[in-house]
Amino acid sequence: MKLINAKILGSDFKFFKGGIEISDDKKIVNVCENLAYSDDELVVDCDGFTIVPGFIDIHIHGSVGRDTCDGTRESLSEMAEYLLSNGITSFCPTTMTVDVDTIKNALAVAKDCMDNPPDGAAILGVNMEGPFISPAKKGAQNEKFVIKPDIDLFKSLQKEYDGIVKLVDIAPEEDENMKFVCEAKELATLSIAHTSTDYDTAKASFDAGITHATHLFNAMTGFNHREPGVVGAVFEDERVYAELICDGKHVHPSVVKTVFNLMGDRICVISDALMLSGMPEGTEGELGKLPVRIREGRCELEDGTIAGSISNLHEELINLVSWGIPLEKAVKAMTINPARQVGCDDIVGSIEKGKRADLVILDDDLNIVGVYH
């Protein structure tokens, strides 16, 4: 198959007019300005449309009434189909702060879905958000299941499930002598999260091996001119990438723009979506065994605490562009940047020869008119 006459976001994340050749096994064979083709080939004329890499959500708990911690193939399958319909071609199903047996079951099912993929978006690995967090900054996590960072437990999980965890969260102030960080950094990308730590400890944790920050600004110490906190430490450390929820509920658009200007290519746009994503106002559900509901366009616990989002990356792309973020920068933050953080940038994340043909076709209003995967 050949897609021709398209406005393509190339591997350098600059636009050009050209074509893409896709093999029968759904790999990109060629990307160039003048793609030759013959009358007997399957050719799709994409004149007037824009082709970008498939979106990658590395932090998503659930959607359409399903959750990663359900621990069923059916749940991940339905999530995968919903995500693909919204241009998300790859994702990391994300666990919560729940009991260890529930986490194990979720990992086992995710591994089965990687070994025997269902229809829909592909699973790149698992994001393990909790249970190694601070009770003081638990946010919408269930304090009942919070435990101290346990490197032996994490090693056993990675061994039993073939290293399926690509991201693991940790509150560094809970990690005595940075033992967990120093050893776990060899097994997965480490993310500072749900933490009340100060600037100095955050910086020390980055020196020890943390290279990622979960949902920047949310459930962490903020940025102040005298107490820069975790946010300030992330801002200045070029080794650290940061997630941003761009649903307009978790972080103000003005702050999102400031972060894009400051951090550039170190941003990973995520949804942090819950099982209520894709569901109507008033719907009730569960997050980490805590009841949640959709109220006034956002997901909340019973006490009104904002939980994860009910958004998806395509909706957030539209938000970002409407807030003044250039399309190519917004797309980069939800494709190659997250792919790098979970070690999958060699197969997905950009439109490049040899990579998977994960493509989203957009019209001038950023509506999705086609998805290839």
PDB file of C-alpha atoms in Angstrom, residues 15 41 88 133 179 184 218 306 366:
ATOM      1  CA  PHE A  15       6.272  18.673   7.760  1.00  0.00           C
ATOM      2  CA  GLU A  41      -0.697  -1.010  -6.780  1.00  0.00           C
ATOM      3  CA  ILE A  88      -3.804   5.841  20.028  1.00  0.00           C
ATOM      4  CA  ILE A 133       4.332   6.180  46.993  1.00  0.00           C
ATOM      5  CA  LYS A 179      18.346   1.562  47.547  1.00  0.00           C
ATOM      6  CA  ALA A 184      15.606  -0.692  39.935  1.00  0.00           C
ATOM      7  CA  ASN A 218      -0.168  16.790  40.399  1.00  0.00           C
ATOM      8  CA  ILE A 306      -9.843  15.122  41.245  1.00  0.00           C
ATOM      9  CA  LEU A 366      -7.617  17.772  13.369  1.00  0.00           C
TER      10      LEU A 366
END
